[in-house]
Amino acid sequence: MIDIDRMRADTPAASRLAYLHNAGAALMPAPVVAAMKGHIDLESEIGGYAAADRESDRLEAIYGSVARLLNAAPEEIALVENATVAWQMAFYSLPFREGDRILTAEAEYAANYVAFLQVAQRTGAVIDVVPSDATGELDVGALERMVDERVKLIAITWVPTNGGLVNPAAAVGRIARAHGIPYLLDACQAVGQMAVDVEAIGCDMLSATGRKFLRGPRGTGFLYVRRALLQQLEPPMIDHFAAPWVSRDSYQLRDDARRFETWENNYAARLGLGAAVDYALDIGMAPIEQRCRKLAERLRTGLAAIPGITIRDLGRAPGAIVSFTMDGHEADTIVSSAAAAGITIGASDPASTRIDAEERSLPPLVRASPHYYNTEAEIDRLIDHLASVARR
C-alpha cells in the first residue's frame, strides 16, 4: 500500500490543484526540490566545481539508483539532458547503409520518426512500419514475418504519448534477441508509472526522461545500453570526457555508457533526478503501477458514461494516459475549462504520433494522466466537470 497522505504532504501543489498532467511534467516531490535547491545554494557558497567535488559520492550514486530502477548495471547507464538526447545518442551511434531496414510501430513518437527520416535520406536506409493488431498494439506476428537479414534495428515507443497504449515490449525483445537485431526502446512514458526490467524486456538500449511519471526535474534523462552492445557503438559526438585524448593523434572511448555523456552538465538537476529515482524505489514500482492503472481505469469508466465523450485509448491493458474527445468541443477548450476549475490536464496534437493519428483519423486529443499521488476524489472531480461541460 502507498501512504497517499504522506505522498501528498510531499507535494504541496496537490492541496490546491487536481493535477492530472503527469504524462507531460509531473509535480516534483519535496525531496527532489530540496536536493536541487540545496546544491544550488552550495554552488553559490563555494562555487560549482567545489560543490560538485563535495557531492561526488551522491552524484556517483545516481548511476546505481537508475540501474536498480531498470535492473541494469551502473556501467550501462548514461545521464543526459533529456530523453530525446538519450534516444538520439543511441540511434545515431548505429551505422546504416543503403537498403538497411528500420522496423518501428504505428504509434512511434514524432521526435524519433523524424530521426528515422533523416537517416533514411542520408543513407538510403528504409523505414518499415509494423502494423497494429486488432487491439491497437504492435502486431508481434507481423513483426516476426517482417524480419529479414536487412533489418538492422527495431525501435519502438513502449508507451506512446497518447492513446493509453502499452506496446508488448518484452515480446518484441524476444524476437529481436532471436534474430540478433539491436532493439531500441523509448520508455519515456513508461519509466515511473510501471516496473521496468531491461533483462525481462530484452532491449539493448532504452531511453527515458526524469520529468514525467518519475517526478524528476525537467532537463534530465538517461540512457541504458546493454554491456554486450556497448563496445560496438561509437557516439555520434564526443568530448574529452566521453573519449579522453590519450595522445596527440588519438582518443580512447570510455568503456562504460558514459561515453554517451559530455563533461559539463547540470549537477543540481542530476541530484534532483537521483532523488526522484530513490523516491520511486522507496515506494516500490509494483504498487505505483497498480495504483496508476486503478486510477486510470476509474477515469475511463467515468468518462465512458458521459454522452459525447469518446475514449481513444488502445491496447489490452491501457496504462495511465487517458485520451479522449468530446463532441462539439476542441481539446484546447476542454483543457482551458478544466484549468479554470482547478484541474490540470493536457492535450496531444496529431503531429506527435502522425501515423497512428492518420490511421485512426484522430483530431487533437485531450490527455489526462493520473499518478499514484492523485486521489479518487480528484478523478471524480474531473469526471463531474466534464459531465457539466457536456450538459451545456
GROMACS .gro file of C-alpha atoms in nm:
model
  392
    1MET     CA    1   0.000   0.000   0.000
    2ILE     CA    2   0.107   0.356  -0.069
    3ASP     CA    3   0.084   0.616   0.205
    4ILE     CA    4  -0.111   0.865  -0.006
    5ASP     CA    5  -0.131   1.122   0.273
    6ARG     CA    6   0.248   1.131   0.301
    7MET     CA    7   0.291   1.149  -0.075
    8ARG     CA    8   0.053   1.443  -0.092
    9ALA     CA    9   0.222   1.613   0.201
   10ASP     CA   10   0.541   1.591  -0.006
   11THR     CA   11   0.353   1.752  -0.296
   12PRO     CA   12   0.225   2.091  -0.174
   13ALA     CA   13   0.053   2.184  -0.501
   14ALA     CA   14  -0.177   1.883  -0.460
   15SER     CA   15  -0.363   2.077  -0.192
   16ARG     CA   16  -0.481   2.338  -0.442
   17LEU     CA   17  -0.477   2.155  -0.778
   18ALA     CA   18  -0.618   1.833  -0.914
   19TYR     CA   19  -0.300   1.769  -1.111
   20LEU     CA   20  -0.362   1.509  -1.383
   21HIS     CA   21  -0.090   1.601  -1.631
   22ASN     CA   22   0.185   1.362  -1.527
   23ALA     CA   23   0.247   1.245  -1.883
   24GLY     CA   24   0.363   1.600  -1.952
   25ALA     CA   25   0.559   1.701  -1.645
   26ALA     CA   26   0.465   1.561  -1.305
   27LEU     CA   27   0.475   1.753  -0.980
   28MET     CA   28   0.811   1.706  -0.811
   29PRO     CA   29   0.802   1.577  -0.451
   30ALA     CA   30   0.968   1.780  -0.178
   31PRO     CA   31   1.289   1.569  -0.156
   32VAL     CA   32   1.354   1.631  -0.527
   33VAL     CA   33   1.311   2.005  -0.489
   34ALA     CA   34   1.525   2.007  -0.174
   35ALA     CA   35   1.809   1.819  -0.345
   36MET     CA   36   1.819   2.072  -0.627
   37LYS     CA   37   1.786   2.381  -0.411
   38GLY     CA   38   2.046   2.253  -0.170
   39HIS     CA   39   2.302   2.209  -0.444
   40ILE     CA   40   2.231   2.549  -0.598
   41ASP     CA   41   2.283   2.705  -0.254
   42LEU     CA   42   2.608   2.513  -0.218
   43GLU     CA   43   2.728   2.632  -0.558
   44SER     CA   44   2.652   2.990  -0.458
   45GLU     CA   45   2.858   2.947  -0.141
   46ILE     CA   46   3.168   2.764  -0.265
   47GLY     CA   47   3.146   2.759  -0.645
   48GLY     CA   48   3.030   2.499  -0.893
   49TYR     CA   49   3.350   2.295  -0.911
   50ALA     CA   50   3.394   2.272  -0.536
   51ALA     CA   51   3.026   2.188  -0.491
   52ALA     CA   52   3.050   1.901  -0.738
   53ASP     CA   53   3.361   1.772  -0.564
   54ARG     CA   54   3.193   1.784  -0.223
   55GLU     CA   55   2.885   1.598  -0.355
   56SER     CA   56   3.079   1.350  -0.568
   57ASP     CA   57   2.958   1.046  -0.375
   58ARG     CA   58   2.592   1.144  -0.411
   59LEU     CA   59   2.641   1.225  -0.778
   60GLU     CA   60   2.807   0.890  -0.840
   61ALA     CA   61   2.527   0.709  -0.655
   62ILE     CA   62   2.273   0.826  -0.913
   63TYR     CA   63   2.405   0.570  -1.161
   64GLY     CA   64   2.339   0.294  -0.912
   65SER     CA   65   1.990   0.423  -0.842
   66VAL     CA   66   1.895   0.434  -1.211
   67ALA     CA   67   2.049   0.091  -1.260
   68ARG     CA   68   1.834  -0.052  -0.978
   69LEU     CA   69   1.527   0.109  -1.132
   70LEU     CA   70   1.594  -0.072  -1.461
   71ASN     CA   71   1.758  -0.393  -1.331
   72ALA     CA   72   2.079  -0.297  -1.507
   73ALA     CA   73   2.441  -0.237  -1.409
   74PRO     CA   74   2.568   0.114  -1.327
   75GLU     CA   75   2.822   0.100  -1.608
   76GLU     CA   76   2.533   0.053  -1.853
   77ILE     CA   77   2.380   0.391  -1.758
   78ALA     CA   78   2.447   0.735  -1.906
   79LEU     CA   79   2.292   1.051  -1.759
   80VAL     CA   80   2.199   1.311  -2.019
   81GLU     CA   81   1.993   1.626  -2.064
   82ASN     CA   82   1.664   1.466  -2.167
   83ALA     CA   83   1.506   1.157  -2.320
   84THR     CA   84   1.549   1.285  -2.674
   85VAL     CA   85   1.923   1.325  -2.630
   86ALA     CA   86   1.938   0.977  -2.476
   87TRP     CA   87   1.748   0.824  -2.767
   88GLN     CA   88   1.947   1.015  -3.029
   89MET     CA   89   2.284   0.922  -2.881
   90ALA     CA   90   2.188   0.557  -2.915
   91PHE     CA   91   2.021   0.579  -3.255
   92TYR     CA   92   2.287   0.788  -3.427
   93SER     CA   93   2.558   0.554  -3.297
   94LEU     CA   94   2.426   0.280  -3.522
   95PRO     CA   95   2.568   0.254  -3.875
   96PHE     CA   96   2.315   0.238  -4.159
   97ARG     CA   97   2.370   0.178  -4.528
   98GLU     CA   98   2.151   0.181  -4.836
   99GLY     CA   99   1.884  -0.086  -4.814
  100ASP     CA  100   1.911  -0.137  -4.439
  101ARG     CA  101   1.571  -0.160  -4.272
  102ILE     CA  102   1.444   0.007  -3.956
  103LEU     CA  103   1.131  -0.151  -3.809
  104THR     CA  104   0.908   0.066  -3.594
  105ALA     CA  105   0.549   0.090  -3.470
  106GLU     CA  106   0.246   0.287  -3.587
  107ALA     CA  107   0.236   0.488  -3.265
  108GLU     CA  108   0.601   0.599  -3.286
  109TYR     CA  109   0.674   0.942  -3.143
  110ALA     CA  110   0.748   1.230  -3.380
  111ALA     CA  111   1.096   1.309  -3.242
  112ASN     CA  112   1.205   0.953  -3.318
  113TYR     CA  113   1.040   0.925  -3.656
  114VAL     CA  114   1.195   1.242  -3.796
  115ALA     CA  115   1.535   1.097  -3.699
  116PHE     CA  116   1.446   0.783  -3.895
  117LEU     CA  117   1.359   1.006  -4.191
  118GLN     CA  118   1.685   1.198  -4.167
  119VAL     CA  119   1.895   0.880  -4.162
  120ALA     CA  120   1.690   0.732  -4.445
  121GLN     CA  121   1.752   1.044  -4.656
  122ARG     CA  122   2.122   1.045  -4.572
  123THR     CA  123   2.197   0.677  -4.618
  124GLY     CA  124   1.922   0.514  -4.824
  125ALA     CA  125   1.800   0.309  -4.528
  126VAL     CA  126   1.433   0.211  -4.533
  127ILE     CA  127   1.170   0.269  -4.263
  128ASP     CA  128   0.911  -0.008  -4.236
  129VAL     CA  129   0.616   0.036  -4.002
  130VAL     CA  130   0.490  -0.278  -3.830
  131PRO     CA  131   0.108  -0.283  -3.840
  132SER     CA  132  -0.101  -0.291  -3.526
  133ASP     CA  133  -0.324  -0.581  -3.428
  134ALA     CA  134  -0.696  -0.561  -3.359
  135THR     CA  135  -0.635  -0.415  -3.011
  136GLY     CA  136  -0.409  -0.138  -3.141
  137GLU     CA  137  -0.087  -0.291  -3.005
  138LEU     CA  138   0.210  -0.362  -3.228
  139ASP     CA  139   0.134  -0.691  -3.408
  140VAL     CA  140   0.404  -0.926  -3.284
  141GLY     CA  141   0.327  -1.186  -3.551
  142ALA     CA  142   0.360  -0.925  -3.823
  143LEU     CA  143   0.691  -0.811  -3.677
  144GLU     CA  144   0.822  -1.168  -3.687
  145ARG     CA  145   0.721  -1.202  -4.052
  146MET     CA  146   0.887  -0.872  -4.145
  147VAL     CA  147   1.229  -0.969  -4.010
  148ASP     CA  148   1.499  -1.049  -4.265
  149GLU     CA  149   1.874  -1.007  -4.297
  150ARG     CA  150   1.834  -0.640  -4.395
  151VAL     CA  151   1.674  -0.539  -4.063
  152LYS     CA  152   1.939  -0.351  -3.866
  153LEU     CA  153   1.722  -0.201  -3.592
  154ILE     CA  154   1.390  -0.249  -3.417
  155ALA     CA  155   1.291   0.075  -3.247
  156ILE     CA  156   0.954   0.132  -3.083
  157THR     CA  157   0.787   0.354  -2.827
  158TRP     CA  158   0.670   0.140  -2.536
  159VAL     CA  159   0.401   0.379  -2.409
  160PRO     CA  160   0.307   0.635  -2.675
  161THR     CA  161   0.230   0.995  -2.591
  162ASN     CA  162  -0.144   0.936  -2.631
  163GLY     CA  163  -0.388   0.651  -2.668
  164GLY     CA  164  -0.321   0.479  -2.337
  165LEU     CA  165  -0.136   0.210  -2.528
  166VAL     CA  166   0.126  -0.016  -2.371
  167ASN     CA  167   0.308  -0.194  -2.653
  168PRO     CA  168   0.429  -0.554  -2.598
  169ALA     CA  169   0.788  -0.454  -2.531
  170ALA     CA  170   0.904  -0.793  -2.397
  171ALA     CA  171   0.753  -0.985  -2.689
  172VAL     CA  172   0.939  -0.753  -2.926
  173GLY     CA  173   1.255  -0.817  -2.725
  174ARG     CA  174   1.225  -1.192  -2.771
  175ILE     CA  175   1.208  -1.150  -3.146
  176ALA     CA  176   1.500  -0.908  -3.153
  177ARG     CA  177   1.714  -1.142  -2.941
  178ALA     CA  178   1.626  -1.446  -3.152
  179HIS     CA  179   1.742  -1.271  -3.468
  180GLY     CA  180   2.035  -1.077  -3.321
  181ILE     CA  181   1.883  -0.738  -3.409
  182PRO     CA  182   1.957  -0.431  -3.195
  183TYR     CA  183   1.645  -0.315  -3.010
  184LEU     CA  184   1.598   0.047  -2.903
  185LEU     CA  185   1.307   0.113  -2.666
  186ASP     CA  186   1.167   0.458  -2.597
  187ALA     CA  187   1.047   0.427  -2.237
  188CYS     CA  188   0.983   0.798  -2.183
  189GLN     CA  189   0.623   0.750  -2.067
  190ALA     CA  190   0.678   0.411  -1.904
  191VAL     CA  191   0.952   0.481  -1.650
  192GLY     CA  192   0.792   0.597  -1.327
  193GLN     CA  193   0.445   0.456  -1.388
  194MET     CA  194   0.533   0.090  -1.427
  195ALA     CA  195   0.804  -0.159  -1.343
  196VAL     CA  196   1.089  -0.162  -1.596
  197ASP     CA  197   1.324  -0.460  -1.618
  198VAL     CA  198   1.561  -0.443  -1.913
  199GLU     CA  199   1.658  -0.807  -1.870
  200ALA     CA  200   1.296  -0.921  -1.889
  201ILE     CA  201   1.222  -0.686  -2.178
  202GLY     CA  202   1.530  -0.785  -2.374
  203CYS     CA  203   1.604  -0.438  -2.511
  204ASP     CA  204   1.960  -0.339  -2.597
  205MET     CA  205   1.906   0.035  -2.549
  206LEU     CA  206   1.644   0.226  -2.351
  207SER     CA  207   1.584   0.600  -2.320
  208ALA     CA  208   1.380   0.783  -2.057
  209THR     CA  209   1.317   1.122  -1.900
  210GLY     CA  210   1.307   1.247  -1.544
  211ARG     CA  211   1.022   1.494  -1.573
  212LYS     CA  212   0.723   1.270  -1.643
  213PHE     CA  213   0.597   0.986  -1.425
  214LEU     CA  214   0.932   0.964  -1.248
  215ARG     CA  215   0.856   1.307  -1.094
  216GLY     CA  216   1.204   1.443  -1.150
  217PRO     CA  217   1.312   1.782  -1.287
  218ARG     CA  218   1.299   1.898  -1.645
  219GLY     CA  219   1.628   1.882  -1.833
  220THR     CA  220   1.713   1.532  -1.710
  221GLY     CA  221   1.714   1.194  -1.877
  222PHE     CA  222   1.910   0.873  -1.903
  223LEU     CA  223   2.019   0.607  -2.147
  224TYR     CA  224   2.068   0.237  -2.086
  225VAL     CA  225   2.295   0.042  -2.322
  226ARG     CA  226   2.347  -0.330  -2.277
  227ARG     CA  227   2.707  -0.413  -2.196
  228ALA     CA  228   2.730  -0.661  -2.485
  229LEU     CA  229   2.645  -0.388  -2.738
  230LEU     CA  230   2.823  -0.100  -2.572
  231GLN     CA  231   3.169  -0.165  -2.713
  232GLN     CA  232   3.029  -0.176  -3.068
  233LEU     CA  233   2.885   0.175  -3.054
  234GLU     CA  234   3.072   0.498  -3.115
  235PRO     CA  235   2.867   0.803  -3.014
  236PRO     CA  236   2.777   1.049  -3.290
  237MET     CA  237   2.960   1.321  -3.096
  238ILE     CA  238   3.222   1.305  -2.823
  239ASP     CA  239   3.428   1.524  -2.597
  240HIS     CA  240   3.725   1.459  -2.371
  241PHE     CA  241   3.500   1.312  -2.100
  242ALA     CA  242   3.341   1.056  -2.331
  243ALA     CA  243   3.673   0.987  -2.502
  244PRO     CA  244   3.991   1.101  -2.324
  245TRP     CA  245   4.260   1.246  -2.552
  246VAL     CA  246   4.535   0.992  -2.486
  247SER     CA  247   4.797   1.110  -2.736
  248ARG     CA  248   4.849   1.382  -2.996
  249ASP     CA  249   4.668   1.181  -3.263
  250SER     CA  250   4.429   0.955  -3.076
  251TYR     CA  251   4.147   0.930  -2.825
  252GLN     CA  252   4.007   0.635  -2.634
  253LEU     CA  253   3.635   0.591  -2.577
  254ARG     CA  254   3.531   0.514  -2.222
  255ASP     CA  255   3.449   0.150  -2.151
  256ASP     CA  256   3.114   0.232  -1.991
  257ALA     CA  257   2.795   0.404  -2.106
  258ARG     CA  258   2.933   0.739  -2.002
  259ARG     CA  259   3.089   0.751  -2.347
  260PHE     CA  260   2.748   0.898  -2.436
  261GLU     CA  261   2.786   1.186  -2.189
  262THR     CA  262   2.973   1.516  -2.208
  263TRP     CA  263   3.185   1.680  -1.941
  264GLU     CA  264   2.960   1.972  -1.848
  265ASN     CA  265   2.616   1.914  -1.701
  266ASN     CA  266   2.361   2.046  -1.455
  267TYR     CA  267   2.460   1.886  -1.124
  268ALA     CA  268   2.164   2.029  -0.934
  269ALA     CA  269   1.923   1.873  -1.183
  270ARG     CA  270   2.112   1.544  -1.167
  271LEU     CA  271   2.076   1.535  -0.790
  272GLY     CA  272   1.705   1.603  -0.837
  273LEU     CA  273   1.685   1.311  -1.078
  274GLY     CA  274   1.863   1.086  -0.831
  275ALA     CA  275   1.624   1.192  -0.555
  276ALA     CA  276   1.326   1.119  -0.781
  277VAL     CA  277   1.453   0.771  -0.864
  278ASP     CA  278   1.519   0.694  -0.498
  279TYR     CA  279   1.175   0.826  -0.404
  280ALA     CA  280   1.007   0.593  -0.654
  281LEU     CA  281   1.219   0.297  -0.547
  282ASP     CA  282   1.131   0.362  -0.184
  283ILE     CA  283   0.759   0.344  -0.263
  284GLY     CA  284   0.803   0.045  -0.495
  285MET     CA  285   0.728   0.028  -0.863
  286ALA     CA  286   0.478  -0.256  -0.828
  287PRO     CA  287   0.239  -0.061  -0.602
  288ILE     CA  288   0.293   0.251  -0.814
  289GLU     CA  289   0.193   0.067  -1.130
  290GLN     CA  290  -0.107  -0.092  -0.961
  291ARG     CA  291  -0.238   0.241  -0.836
  292CYS     CA  292  -0.175   0.422  -1.165
  293ARG     CA  293  -0.375   0.161  -1.355
  294LYS     CA  294  -0.653   0.166  -1.095
  295LEU     CA  295  -0.696   0.543  -1.115
  296ALA     CA  296  -0.679   0.543  -1.495
  297GLU     CA  297  -0.943   0.274  -1.515
  298ARG     CA  298  -1.168   0.470  -1.279
  299LEU     CA  299  -1.132   0.770  -1.507
  300ARG     CA  300  -1.206   0.571  -1.823
  301THR     CA  301  -1.514   0.417  -1.666
  302GLY     CA  302  -1.645   0.758  -1.560
  303LEU     CA  303  -1.576   0.918  -1.898
  304ALA     CA  304  -1.745   0.636  -2.085
  305ALA     CA  305  -2.072   0.724  -1.910
  306ILE     CA  306  -2.070   1.085  -2.035
  307PRO     CA  307  -2.266   1.142  -2.359
  308GLY     CA  308  -2.049   1.286  -2.636
  309ILE     CA  309  -1.715   1.167  -2.497
  310THR     CA  310  -1.521   0.912  -2.697
  311ILE     CA  311  -1.228   0.740  -2.530
  312ARG     CA  312  -0.942   0.700  -2.777
  313ASP     CA  313  -0.727   0.453  -2.586
  314LEU     CA  314  -0.586   0.133  -2.730
  315GLY     CA  315  -0.443  -0.197  -2.614
  316ARG     CA  316  -0.532  -0.492  -2.395
  317ALA     CA  317  -0.420  -0.327  -2.072
  318PRO     CA  318  -0.402   0.052  -2.112
  319GLY     CA  319  -0.172   0.249  -1.887
  320ALA     CA  320  -0.213   0.577  -1.702
  321ILE     CA  321  -0.260   0.802  -2.005
  322VAL     CA  322  -0.629   0.854  -2.079
  323SER     CA  323  -0.705   1.014  -2.417
  324PHE     CA  324  -1.047   1.126  -2.532
  325THR     CA  325  -1.250   1.368  -2.739
  326MET     CA  326  -1.580   1.544  -2.668
  327ASP     CA  327  -1.830   1.618  -2.942
  328GLY     CA  328  -1.855   1.988  -3.016
  329HIS     CA  329  -1.556   2.086  -2.803
  330GLU     CA  330  -1.195   2.140  -2.911
  331ALA     CA  331  -0.926   1.977  -2.700
  332ASP     CA  332  -0.765   2.308  -2.602
  333THR     CA  333  -1.105   2.445  -2.494
  334ILE     CA  334  -1.159   2.148  -2.264
  335VAL     CA  335  -0.810   2.186  -2.117
  336SER     CA  336  -0.874   2.555  -2.051
  337SER     CA  337  -1.213   2.495  -1.890
  338ALA     CA  338  -1.060   2.230  -1.663
  339ALA     CA  339  -0.781   2.470  -1.566
  340ALA     CA  340  -1.039   2.731  -1.468
  341ALA     CA  341  -1.190   2.469  -1.238
  342GLY     CA  342  -0.854   2.394  -1.076
  343ILE     CA  343  -0.789   2.074  -1.273
  344THR     CA  344  -0.469   2.039  -1.476
  345ILE     CA  345  -0.484   1.815  -1.783
  346GLY     CA  346  -0.326   1.839  -2.128
  347ALA     CA  347  -0.376   1.783  -2.498
  348SER     CA  348  -0.196   1.582  -2.765
  349ASP     CA  349  -0.161   1.703  -3.124
  350PRO     CA  350  -0.191   1.451  -3.411
  351ALA     CA  351   0.155   1.553  -3.533
  352SER     CA  352   0.308   1.391  -3.224
  353THR     CA  353   0.203   1.046  -3.347
  354ARG     CA  354   0.124   1.116  -3.711
  355ILE     CA  355   0.095   0.760  -3.840
  356ASP     CA  356  -0.141   0.649  -3.565
  357ALA     CA  357  -0.339   0.973  -3.594
  358GLU     CA  358  -0.380   0.934  -3.969
  359GLU     CA  359  -0.469   0.566  -3.944
  360ARG     CA  360  -0.741   0.648  -3.690
  361SER     CA  361  -0.837   0.993  -3.828
  362LEU     CA  362  -0.769   1.149  -3.490
  363PRO     CA  363  -0.818   1.517  -3.409
  364PRO     CA  364  -0.623   1.678  -3.124
  365LEU     CA  365  -0.696   1.471  -2.814
  366VAL     CA  366  -0.750   1.563  -2.452
  367ARG     CA  367  -0.499   1.379  -2.234
  368ALA     CA  368  -0.541   1.315  -1.862
  369SER     CA  369  -0.268   1.123  -1.683
  370PRO     CA  370  -0.322   1.037  -1.316
  371HIS     CA  371  -0.041   0.927  -1.087
  372TYR     CA  372  -0.019   0.744  -0.755
  373TYR     CA  373  -0.039   1.065  -0.550
  374ASN     CA  374  -0.375   1.154  -0.703
  375THR     CA  375  -0.693   1.066  -0.517
  376GLU     CA  376  -1.013   0.901  -0.630
  377ALA     CA  377  -1.188   1.229  -0.543
  378GLU     CA  378  -0.970   1.414  -0.793
  379ILE     CA  379  -1.058   1.163  -1.063
  380ASP     CA  380  -1.426   1.209  -0.985
  381ARG     CA  381  -1.381   1.584  -0.986
  382LEU     CA  382  -1.260   1.574  -1.347
  383ILE     CA  383  -1.541   1.339  -1.445
  384ASP     CA  384  -1.800   1.568  -1.286
  385HIS     CA  385  -1.652   1.874  -1.453
  386LEU     CA  386  -1.661   1.713  -1.797
  387ALA     CA  387  -2.016   1.593  -1.739
  388SER     CA  388  -2.118   1.950  -1.665
  389VAL     CA  389  -1.945   2.071  -1.982
  390ALA     CA  390  -2.125   1.806  -2.184
  391ARG     CA  391  -2.464   1.920  -2.049
  392ARG     CA  392  -2.416   2.280  -2.156
   0.00000   0.00000   0.00000
